């Protein structure tokens, strides 16, 4: 916190105690200035210690209260301190982080109010688009990598069908049937439900012909809705998200989702795949001076809606453990009640924008949100309904890991462009990226669809190259198929020596780098 200036000593005792809670000595992100009794106190700065950014967080608030600008503000400062950032761009207006902001009266007034030395600045950014639908570099996943648990959520399968899909994945792993895209998985399921393949079901007990048929129909309908583009190769390597620019600033990875925002279950689950892939590929690092990556998970409520217990358990475990791998996760949604209690309990940093209380449901959500905060010197119910745009209630973890006092805060203004960049400039940035040649063109190599289509009189066993057995993987047992007899297997891929199929907490496949 800056040294106390004239008038600071006259602050009420409660305000002085709140301000003292944010007087960190080490590197920190500046959020804004304290609000007390409706007055902005610029000498009392509200901050987040940089080492605590991997302790996860929540940015919440009603539509139009400034959540996106808060993400932009935090992302800018992380980048400036050398920390890579991932941002999901739901509305298509986050691309402006790559361009200097526009100085105007509102920006100047806000900067003056909170004692911000505002300077128009653009930040190094990479732009992606899910499945290549949009302006960015295509982000795809293979079906094998995506795994049965995440795919079950996308397909809206029930618990029994989810477990059965896990058995189908196990069968494909065992037989060396590479699941690259949706037609590969559809071919495997079609084979298992055919007269020729029904006998194979007996070898993977617990999978009925009827359930396999339901899964096949779900896959066919899913493909008919145009979802095939999101699955395939080249598969996106999440290590790309951990890069820094030549000048040492963290790269801001912006995933454009505006073109697929009508498919929320798909994009929210794809975001979880990115996080899960990072989770089981990154080494343990423990507590670090700065995060390796901070991942902003927008529209987080879509991830939790309709999720199975197995899915939620896996999500909770991933959030809990990924902190030790140097990754911080911020969930972005409207109210704290959108996030399950087990996940919310792990979110140490909170930025809560204004809430509405127009309806009984709104009032219930408001009361539930207030209960999630520590005891406060404020009347939070009154405060949360009276906050203006660009104001929020904040509590974070101190350098010692203890919650800071709840602080009403007038937030700083982002220094980058608060809106989208020109489409032409965006396309130019994408095509000039070093990653464009690696991911732009889809590849369709031989996989399960081709192998099953050309098998002739051969069964899957006769087409499979020699395999090596591996020890049992409890995560597969607990999270994918719920059976004690399954083991992780290796299979050959073309001329490659082989690839392990070790499925982590979400049933995602760990790639061998």
Coordinates of C-alpha atoms in Angstrom, one line a residue:
X1 CA 0.0 0.0 0.0
X2 CA 1.3 3.5 -0.8
X3 CA 2.4 5.6 2.2
X4 CA -0.4 7.3 4.0
X5 CA -1.1 10.7 2.6
X6 CA -3.1 13.6 4.0
X7 CA -6.4 12.6 5.4
X8 CA -5.5 8.9 5.8
X9 CA -5.2 9.1 9.6
X10 CA -8.8 10.5 9.8
X11 CA -10.2 7.3 8.3
X12 CA -12.6 5.3 10.5
X13 CA -10.9 2.5 12.4
X14 CA -12.7 -0.1 10.4
X15 CA -11.4 1.3 7.1
X16 CA -7.9 1.6 8.5
X17 CA -8.0 -2.1 9.5
X18 CA -9.2 -3.1 6.1
X19 CA -6.5 -1.1 4.4
X20 CA -3.8 -2.7 6.6
X21 CA -5.0 -6.1 5.4
X22 CA -3.8 -5.3 1.9
X23 CA -0.4 -3.8 2.7
X24 CA 1.6 -6.6 1.1
X25 CA 5.4 -6.3 0.9
X26 CA 6.0 -8.6 -2.1
X27 CA 4.9 -8.5 -5.7
X28 CA 1.2 -8.0 -6.1
X29 CA -1.6 -7.1 -8.6
X30 CA -3.3 -3.8 -8.0
X31 CA -7.1 -4.1 -8.2
X32 CA -8.2 -0.6 -7.1
X33 CA -8.9 1.7 -4.2
X34 CA -11.0 1.0 -1.1
X35 CA -14.6 2.3 -0.9
X36 CA -15.9 3.2 2.6
X37 CA -19.2 4.8 3.3
X38 CA -19.6 5.7 -0.4
X39 CA -16.2 7.5 -0.6
X40 CA -13.2 6.3 -2.7
X41 CA -10.0 6.3 -0.6
X42 CA -7.1 6.2 -3.1
X43 CA -4.5 5.9 -0.4
X44 CA -5.9 2.5 0.6
X45 CA -5.0 0.2 -2.3
X46 CA -6.6 -3.2 -2.7
X47 CA -4.2 -5.8 -4.0
X48 CA -3.7 -9.6 -4.6
X49 CA -0.2 -11.1 -3.8
X50 CA 1.2 -12.6 -6.9
X51 CA 2.2 -16.0 -5.2
X52 CA -1.4 -16.4 -4.1
X53 CA -2.8 -16.4 -7.7
X54 CA -2.4 -20.2 -7.9
X55 CA -4.8 -20.5 -5.0
X56 CA -7.7 -20.1 -7.4
X57 CA -10.5 -17.5 -7.4
X58 CA -14.0 -16.4 -8.4
X59 CA -15.1 -13.4 -10.3
X60 CA -18.9 -13.1 -10.1
X61 CA -21.6 -10.5 -10.7
X62 CA -24.7 -9.8 -12.7
X63 CA -24.6 -9.1 -16.4
X64 CA -23.2 -5.6 -17.2
X65 CA -21.4 -5.1 -13.9
X66 CA -17.9 -5.2 -15.3
X67 CA -16.7 -8.8 -14.9
X68 CA -15.0 -8.9 -18.3
X69 CA -13.1 -5.7 -17.6
X70 CA -11.9 -7.2 -14.3
X71 CA -10.6 -10.2 -16.1
X72 CA -8.8 -7.9 -18.5
X73 CA -7.3 -5.9 -15.6
X74 CA -6.0 -9.0 -13.9
X75 CA -4.7 -10.6 -17.1
X76 CA -2.8 -7.4 -18.0
X77 CA -0.9 -7.3 -14.8
X78 CA -0.2 -11.0 -14.8
X79 CA 1.3 -10.7 -18.3
X80 CA 3.3 -7.7 -17.2
X81 CA 4.8 -9.8 -14.4
X82 CA 5.7 -12.7 -16.7
X83 CA 2.8 -15.0 -16.0
X84 CA 1.0 -16.6 -19.0
X85 CA -2.8 -16.2 -19.0
X86 CA -5.7 -18.1 -20.6
X87 CA -8.9 -16.2 -21.3
X88 CA -12.1 -17.7 -22.7
X89 CA -13.7 -15.0 -24.9
X90 CA -17.4 -15.8 -24.8
X91 CA -18.7 -12.4 -26.2
X92 CA -15.9 -11.8 -28.7
X93 CA -14.6 -8.6 -26.9
X94 CA -11.5 -9.8 -25.2
X95 CA -9.2 -9.6 -28.2
X96 CA -8.6 -5.9 -27.4
X97 CA -6.1 -7.0 -24.8
X98 CA -3.6 -7.1 -27.6
X99 CA -4.0 -3.4 -28.5
X100 CA -3.3 -0.2 -26.5
X101 CA -6.4 1.2 -24.9
X102 CA -8.1 4.5 -25.8
X103 CA -7.6 7.4 -23.5
X104 CA -10.9 9.2 -22.8
X105 CA -12.7 11.2 -20.1
X106 CA -14.1 8.1 -18.3
X107 CA -10.7 6.3 -18.2
X108 CA -8.9 9.5 -17.0
X109 CA -11.5 10.1 -14.3
X110 CA -11.3 6.5 -13.1
X111 CA -7.5 6.6 -13.0
X112 CA -7.5 9.8 -11.1
X113 CA -10.0 8.4 -8.5
X114 CA -7.9 5.4 -7.7
X115 CA -4.4 6.9 -8.1
X116 CA -3.6 4.8 -11.1
X117 CA -0.7 5.8 -13.4
X118 CA -2.7 4.8 -16.6
X119 CA -0.7 4.2 -19.8
X120 CA -2.2 2.8 -23.0
X121 CA -0.6 -0.6 -23.5
X122 CA -1.2 -3.7 -25.6
X123 CA -0.1 -7.1 -24.4
X124 CA 1.3 -10.1 -26.3
X125 CA -1.6 -12.4 -27.3
X126 CA -2.3 -15.6 -29.2
X127 CA -5.8 -16.2 -30.7
X128 CA -7.5 -19.5 -30.9
X129 CA -10.9 -20.8 -32.1
X130 CA -12.6 -24.0 -31.0
X131 CA -12.5 -26.4 -33.9
X132 CA -11.4 -23.5 -36.2
X133 CA -14.9 -22.0 -36.1
X134 CA -13.9 -18.3 -35.8
X135 CA -10.9 -16.3 -36.5
X136 CA -8.3 -18.0 -34.4
X137 CA -5.9 -20.9 -34.7
X138 CA -8.0 -24.2 -34.5
X139 CA -8.1 -26.0 -31.2
X140 CA -9.0 -29.7 -31.5
X141 CA -8.8 -32.7 -29.3
X142 CA -8.7 -36.4 -30.3
X143 CA -11.6 -38.4 -28.9
X144 CA -9.0 -40.7 -27.2
X145 CA -7.5 -37.7 -25.4
X146 CA -10.9 -36.2 -24.5
X147 CA -11.9 -39.3 -22.7
X148 CA -15.2 -40.9 -21.8
X149 CA -16.1 -38.8 -18.8
X150 CA -15.9 -35.4 -20.5
X151 CA -17.5 -36.8 -23.7
X152 CA -20.4 -38.2 -21.6
X153 CA -21.2 -34.7 -20.4
X154 CA -21.1 -33.4 -23.9
X155 CA -23.4 -36.2 -25.1
X156 CA -25.7 -35.7 -22.1
X157 CA -25.4 -39.4 -21.1
X158 CA -26.7 -40.7 -17.8
X159 CA -24.5 -42.4 -15.2
X160 CA -25.1 -45.9 -16.6
X161 CA -24.4 -44.8 -20.1
X162 CA -21.3 -42.9 -18.9
X163 CA -19.9 -46.0 -17.4
X164 CA -20.7 -48.0 -20.6
X165 CA -18.8 -45.4 -22.7
X166 CA -15.9 -45.9 -20.4
X167 CA -16.0 -49.6 -21.3
X168 CA -16.1 -48.8 -25.0
X169 CA -13.0 -46.6 -24.6
X170 CA -11.3 -49.4 -22.8
X171 CA -12.1 -51.8 -25.5
X172 CA -10.7 -49.5 -28.2
X173 CA -7.6 -48.9 -26.1
X174 CA -7.1 -52.7 -25.8
X175 CA -7.6 -53.4 -29.4
X176 CA -5.4 -50.7 -30.7
X177 CA -8.3 -48.8 -32.4
X178 CA -7.3 -45.2 -32.4
X179 CA -10.2 -42.8 -31.6
X180 CA -9.1 -39.7 -33.4
X181 CA -12.5 -38.2 -34.4
X182 CA -16.1 -38.9 -33.9
X183 CA -16.5 -41.2 -36.8
X184 CA -13.8 -43.5 -35.2
X185 CA -15.8 -43.8 -32.0
X186 CA -19.1 -44.2 -34.0
X187 CA -17.4 -47.0 -36.0
X188 CA -16.3 -48.9 -32.8
X189 CA -19.8 -48.6 -31.2
X190 CA -21.4 -49.7 -34.5
X191 CA -19.1 -52.7 -34.7
X192 CA -20.0 -53.7 -31.1
X193 CA -23.7 -53.5 -31.8
X194 CA -23.4 -55.4 -35.1
X195 CA -24.0 -59.1 -35.5
X196 CA -20.3 -59.6 -36.1
X197 CA -19.3 -57.6 -33.0
X198 CA -21.9 -58.5 -30.4
X199 CA -19.7 -61.3 -29.2
X200 CA -17.1 -58.8 -28.2
X201 CA -19.5 -57.3 -25.6
X202 CA -19.2 -60.5 -23.6
X203 CA -15.5 -59.8 -23.1
X204 CA -16.2 -56.3 -21.6
X205 CA -19.0 -57.3 -19.2
X206 CA -21.5 -54.7 -18.1
X207 CA -22.1 -53.2 -21.5
X208 CA -25.5 -54.1 -23.0
X209 CA -26.5 -54.0 -26.6
X210 CA -29.3 -51.6 -25.8
X211 CA -27.0 -49.1 -24.0
X212 CA -24.4 -49.2 -26.7
X213 CA -27.2 -48.5 -29.2
X214 CA -28.2 -45.4 -27.2
X215 CA -24.6 -44.2 -27.2
X216 CA -24.5 -44.7 -31.0
X217 CA -27.6 -42.7 -31.6
X218 CA -26.3 -39.9 -29.3
X219 CA -23.1 -39.8 -31.3
X220 CA -24.9 -39.7 -34.6
X221 CA -27.1 -36.9 -33.5
X222 CA -24.2 -35.0 -32.1
X223 CA -22.3 -35.3 -35.3
X224 CA -25.4 -34.2 -37.3
X225 CA -25.4 -31.0 -35.3
X226 CA -22.0 -30.1 -36.8
X227 CA -19.9 -31.0 -33.8
X228 CA -17.4 -33.2 -35.7
X229 CA -15.0 -30.2 -36.3
X230 CA -14.0 -30.0 -32.7
X231 CA -12.5 -33.5 -32.6
X232 CA -9.5 -34.6 -34.7
X233 CA -5.9 -33.9 -35.4
X234 CA -3.6 -32.1 -35.1
X235 CA -4.5 -32.1 -31.5
X236 CA -3.7 -28.9 -29.6
X237 CA -0.8 -29.2 -27.2
X238 CA -1.7 -27.3 -24.0
X239 CA 2.0 -26.6 -23.4
X240 CA 1.4 -23.8 -25.9
X241 CA -0.5 -21.9 -23.1
X242 CA 2.6 -21.7 -20.9
X243 CA 4.7 -19.5 -23.2
X244 CA 6.1 -16.0 -22.6
X245 CA 6.9 -13.4 -25.2
X246 CA 10.4 -12.3 -26.2
X247 CA 10.2 -9.4 -23.9
X248 CA 9.5 -11.6 -20.9
X249 CA 5.8 -10.8 -20.6
X250 CA 3.4 -13.7 -20.2
X251 CA 1.5 -14.6 -23.4
X252 CA -2.2 -14.1 -23.2
X253 CA -4.0 -17.0 -24.9
X254 CA -7.5 -15.9 -26.0
X255 CA -9.9 -18.7 -27.1
X256 CA -12.7 -17.2 -29.2
X257 CA -16.0 -18.8 -28.3
X258 CA -18.5 -16.3 -29.7
X259 CA -19.1 -18.4 -32.8
X260 CA -20.0 -21.4 -30.7
X261 CA -21.8 -19.7 -27.7
X262 CA -25.0 -21.5 -28.8
X263 CA -23.3 -24.8 -27.8
X264 CA -22.4 -24.1 -24.2
X265 CA -22.2 -27.7 -23.0
X266 CA -19.6 -28.3 -25.7
X267 CA -17.3 -25.3 -25.1
X268 CA -17.5 -25.5 -21.3
X269 CA -16.5 -29.1 -21.4
X270 CA -13.7 -28.3 -23.9
X271 CA -12.3 -25.8 -21.4
X272 CA -12.3 -28.5 -18.8
X273 CA -10.4 -30.7 -21.2
X274 CA -7.7 -28.0 -21.6
X275 CA -7.4 -27.8 -17.8
X276 CA -7.4 -31.6 -17.3
X277 CA -4.7 -32.0 -19.9
X278 CA -2.6 -29.5 -18.1
X279 CA -3.3 -31.2 -14.8
X280 CA -1.8 -34.6 -15.6
X281 CA 1.0 -33.4 -17.9
X282 CA 2.6 -30.7 -15.7
X283 CA 5.1 -31.7 -12.9
X284 CA 4.5 -31.0 -9.3
X285 CA 6.2 -27.7 -8.2
X286 CA 4.5 -26.9 -4.9
X287 CA 4.3 -23.3 -3.8
X288 CA 5.9 -20.9 -6.3
X289 CA 6.8 -17.2 -6.4
X290 CA 4.5 -16.8 -9.4
X291 CA 2.0 -19.1 -11.1
X292 CA 3.0 -20.9 -14.3
X293 CA -0.4 -20.1 -15.7
X294 CA -3.6 -18.4 -14.6
X295 CA -6.7 -19.9 -16.3
X296 CA -10.0 -18.0 -16.5
X297 CA -13.0 -20.2 -16.8
X298 CA -15.8 -18.0 -18.1
X299 CA -19.5 -19.0 -17.9
X300 CA -18.5 -21.5 -15.3
X301 CA -22.1 -22.4 -14.3
X302 CA -22.4 -24.2 -17.7
X303 CA -19.8 -26.7 -16.6
X304 CA -21.7 -27.7 -13.4
X305 CA -25.2 -27.8 -14.8
X306 CA -26.4 -31.4 -15.2
X307 CA -23.0 -32.8 -14.3
X308 CA -22.8 -36.3 -12.9
X309 CA -21.3 -37.0 -9.5
X310 CA -18.3 -38.6 -11.1
X311 CA -17.8 -35.6 -13.2
X312 CA -18.0 -33.2 -10.2
X313 CA -15.8 -35.4 -8.1
X314 CA -13.2 -35.3 -10.9
X315 CA -13.5 -31.6 -11.3
X316 CA -13.1 -31.0 -7.6
X317 CA -10.0 -33.2 -7.4
X318 CA -8.5 -31.4 -10.4
X319 CA -9.0 -28.0 -9.0
X320 CA -7.6 -29.1 -5.6
X321 CA -4.5 -30.7 -7.0
X322 CA -3.6 -28.4 -10.0
X323 CA -2.5 -25.7 -7.6
X324 CA 0.6 -27.7 -6.7
X325 CA 1.5 -27.7 -10.4
X326 CA 1.6 -23.9 -10.5
X327 CA -1.7 -23.3 -12.2
X328 CA -4.4 -20.9 -10.8
X329 CA -8.0 -21.2 -11.9
X330 CA -10.5 -18.4 -11.8
X331 CA -14.2 -19.3 -12.3
X332 CA -16.3 -16.6 -13.8
X333 CA -20.0 -16.7 -13.3
X334 CA -23.0 -14.6 -12.0
X335 CA -23.3 -15.8 -8.4
X336 CA -21.3 -17.9 -6.0
X337 CA -24.2 -20.3 -5.7
X338 CA -23.4 -21.3 -9.4
X339 CA -20.3 -23.1 -8.1
X340 CA -20.6 -26.3 -6.0
X341 CA -19.6 -25.9 -2.4
X342 CA -16.7 -28.3 -2.6
X343 CA -15.2 -26.2 -5.4
X344 CA -16.1 -22.9 -3.9
X345 CA -14.3 -23.8 -0.7
X346 CA -11.0 -23.9 -2.8
X347 CA -11.4 -20.4 -4.3
X348 CA -9.4 -18.2 -2.0
X349 CA -9.6 -15.0 -4.1
X350 CA -13.0 -13.4 -4.6
X351 CA -14.1 -10.5 -6.7
X352 CA -17.8 -10.1 -6.4
X353 CA -19.5 -7.4 -8.6
X354 CA -23.0 -6.1 -8.0
X355 CA -26.0 -8.5 -7.8
X356 CA -29.7 -7.8 -8.6
X357 CA -32.5 -8.4 -6.1
X358 CA -35.6 -7.9 -8.3
X359 CA -37.2 -11.3 -7.8
X360 CA -37.4 -13.8 -4.9
X361 CA -34.8 -15.9 -6.7
X362 CA -32.5 -12.9 -6.9
X363 CA -32.9 -12.2 -3.2
X364 CA -32.3 -15.9 -2.4
X365 CA -29.1 -15.8 -4.5
X366 CA -28.0 -12.6 -2.8
X367 CA -28.4 -14.0 0.7
X368 CA -26.5 -17.2 -0.3
X369 CA -23.7 -15.1 -1.7
X370 CA -23.4 -13.0 1.4
X371 CA -23.0 -16.2 3.5
X372 CA -19.9 -17.2 1.5
X373 CA -18.0 -14.2 2.6
X374 CA -16.0 -13.8 5.9
X375 CA -17.5 -11.6 8.6
X376 CA -17.4 -8.0 7.4
X377 CA -17.6 -4.4 8.6
X378 CA -20.0 -3.8 5.7
X379 CA -23.7 -4.6 5.3
X380 CA -23.0 -6.8 2.4
X381 CA -26.7 -7.3 1.3
X382 CA -27.1 -3.6 0.9
X383 CA -23.6 -3.1 -0.5
X384 CA -23.8 -5.8 -3.2
X385 CA -27.0 -4.3 -4.6
X386 CA -25.7 -0.8 -4.7
X387 CA -22.3 -1.3 -6.3
X388 CA -21.7 0.6 -9.6
X389 CA -20.2 -0.7 -12.8
X390 CA -16.5 -1.3 -12.2
X391 CA -16.9 -1.7 -8.4
X392 CA -16.7 -5.0 -6.5
X393 CA -16.4 -6.6 -3.1
X394 CA -13.0 -8.2 -2.7
X395 CA -11.4 -10.7 -0.4
X396 CA -8.1 -12.5 -1.2
X397 CA -5.5 -14.6 0.5
X398 CA -2.7 -12.7 2.1
X399 CA 1.0 -13.5 1.7
X400 CA 0.6 -15.8 4.7
X401 CA -2.4 -17.6 3.1
X402 CA -5.0 -16.0 5.5
X403 CA -8.2 -14.3 4.1
X404 CA -7.9 -10.5 3.9
X405 CA -10.7 -8.3 5.2
X406 CA -13.7 -7.8 2.9
X407 CA -13.1 -4.6 0.9
X408 CA -15.5 -2.7 -1.2
X409 CA -13.3 -1.6 -4.1
X410 CA -13.4 0.9 -7.0
X411 CA -11.5 -1.0 -9.7
X412 CA -8.7 0.3 -11.9
X413 CA -9.2 0.7 -15.6
X414 CA -7.6 -1.7 -18.0
X415 CA -4.8 -0.2 -20.1
X416 CA -5.5 -2.3 -23.2
X417 CA -8.4 -1.8 -25.6
X418 CA -11.8 -2.4 -23.9
X419 CA -13.5 -4.0 -26.9
X420 CA -12.6 -6.2 -29.9
X421 CA -9.7 -5.5 -32.3
X422 CA -10.5 -5.1 -36.0
X423 CA -11.3 -8.4 -37.7
X424 CA -8.6 -7.8 -40.3
X425 CA -6.0 -7.1 -37.7
X426 CA -7.1 -10.3 -35.8
X427 CA -6.8 -12.4 -38.9
X428 CA -3.4 -11.0 -39.7
X429 CA -2.2 -11.8 -36.2
X430 CA -3.5 -15.4 -36.4
X431 CA -1.9 -16.1 -39.8
X432 CA 1.5 -14.6 -38.8
X433 CA 1.6 -16.8 -35.6
X434 CA 4.3 -19.5 -35.5
X435 CA 1.5 -21.9 -34.5
X436 CA -0.7 -21.4 -37.5
X437 CA 1.2 -23.8 -39.8
X438 CA 1.1 -26.4 -37.0
X439 CA -2.6 -26.5 -36.3
X440 CA -4.5 -24.8 -39.1
X441 CA -4.9 -27.7 -41.5
X442 CA -6.9 -30.7 -40.2
X443 CA -5.3 -34.2 -40.7
X444 CA -7.3 -37.4 -41.2
X445 CA -5.0 -40.4 -40.8
X446 CA -5.8 -44.1 -40.5
X447 CA -7.6 -44.8 -37.3
X448 CA -10.4 -46.9 -36.0
X449 CA -12.8 -46.0 -38.8
X450 CA -10.4 -47.1 -41.5
X451 CA -9.2 -50.2 -39.6
X452 CA -12.7 -51.5 -39.0
X453 CA -13.8 -50.6 -42.5
X454 CA -11.0 -52.5 -44.1
X455 CA -10.9 -55.5 -41.7
X456 CA -12.6 -57.9 -44.1
X457 CA -12.7 -61.3 -42.4
X458 CA -10.3 -60.2 -39.7
X459 CA -11.6 -59.3 -36.3
X460 CA -10.1 -56.5 -34.2
X461 CA -7.8 -58.9 -32.4
X462 CA -6.1 -59.9 -35.7
X463 CA -5.5 -56.3 -36.6
X464 CA -3.8 -55.3 -33.4
X465 CA 0.0 -55.1 -33.0
X466 CA 1.6 -56.6 -29.9
X467 CA 0.7 -54.8 -26.7
X468 CA 2.4 -54.4 -23.4
X469 CA 0.6 -54.6 -20.1
X470 CA 0.8 -51.9 -17.5
X471 CA -0.1 -51.8 -13.9
X472 CA -3.6 -51.0 -12.8
X473 CA -4.5 -47.3 -12.8
X474 CA -6.9 -46.6 -9.9
X475 CA -8.0 -43.4 -11.5
X476 CA -9.4 -45.4 -14.4
X477 CA -11.1 -47.7 -11.9
X478 CA -12.7 -44.9 -9.9
X479 CA -13.4 -42.3 -12.4
X480 CA -14.1 -44.1 -15.7
X481 CA -15.6 -47.5 -15.4
X482 CA -15.9 -48.2 -11.7
X483 CA -14.5 -51.7 -12.1
X484 CA -11.5 -53.3 -10.4
X485 CA -10.4 -55.4 -13.5
X486 CA -9.3 -52.7 -15.8
X487 CA -5.7 -51.9 -16.5
X488 CA -3.9 -49.2 -18.5
X489 CA -2.6 -50.5 -21.8
X490 CA -0.2 -49.6 -24.6
X491 CA -0.9 -49.9 -28.2
X492 CA 1.0 -49.3 -31.4
X493 CA 0.3 -46.3 -33.6
X494 CA 1.4 -46.8 -37.2
X495 CA 5.1 -46.9 -37.3
X496 CA 5.5 -45.5 -33.8
X497 CA 6.9 -47.7 -31.1
X498 CA 3.7 -47.2 -29.0
X499 CA 1.7 -44.9 -26.9
X500 CA 0.6 -45.4 -23.4
X501 CA -3.1 -45.0 -22.6
X502 CA -3.0 -43.9 -19.0
X503 CA -6.3 -42.2 -18.2
X504 CA -6.3 -39.6 -15.5
X505 CA -9.1 -38.3 -13.2
X506 CA -11.3 -37.3 -16.1
X507 CA -10.5 -40.4 -18.2
X508 CA -8.4 -38.2 -20.4
X509 CA -5.4 -39.8 -22.1
X510 CA -2.0 -38.6 -21.2
X511 CA 0.1 -37.9 -24.2
X512 CA 3.8 -38.9 -24.4
X513 CA 5.7 -35.8 -25.3

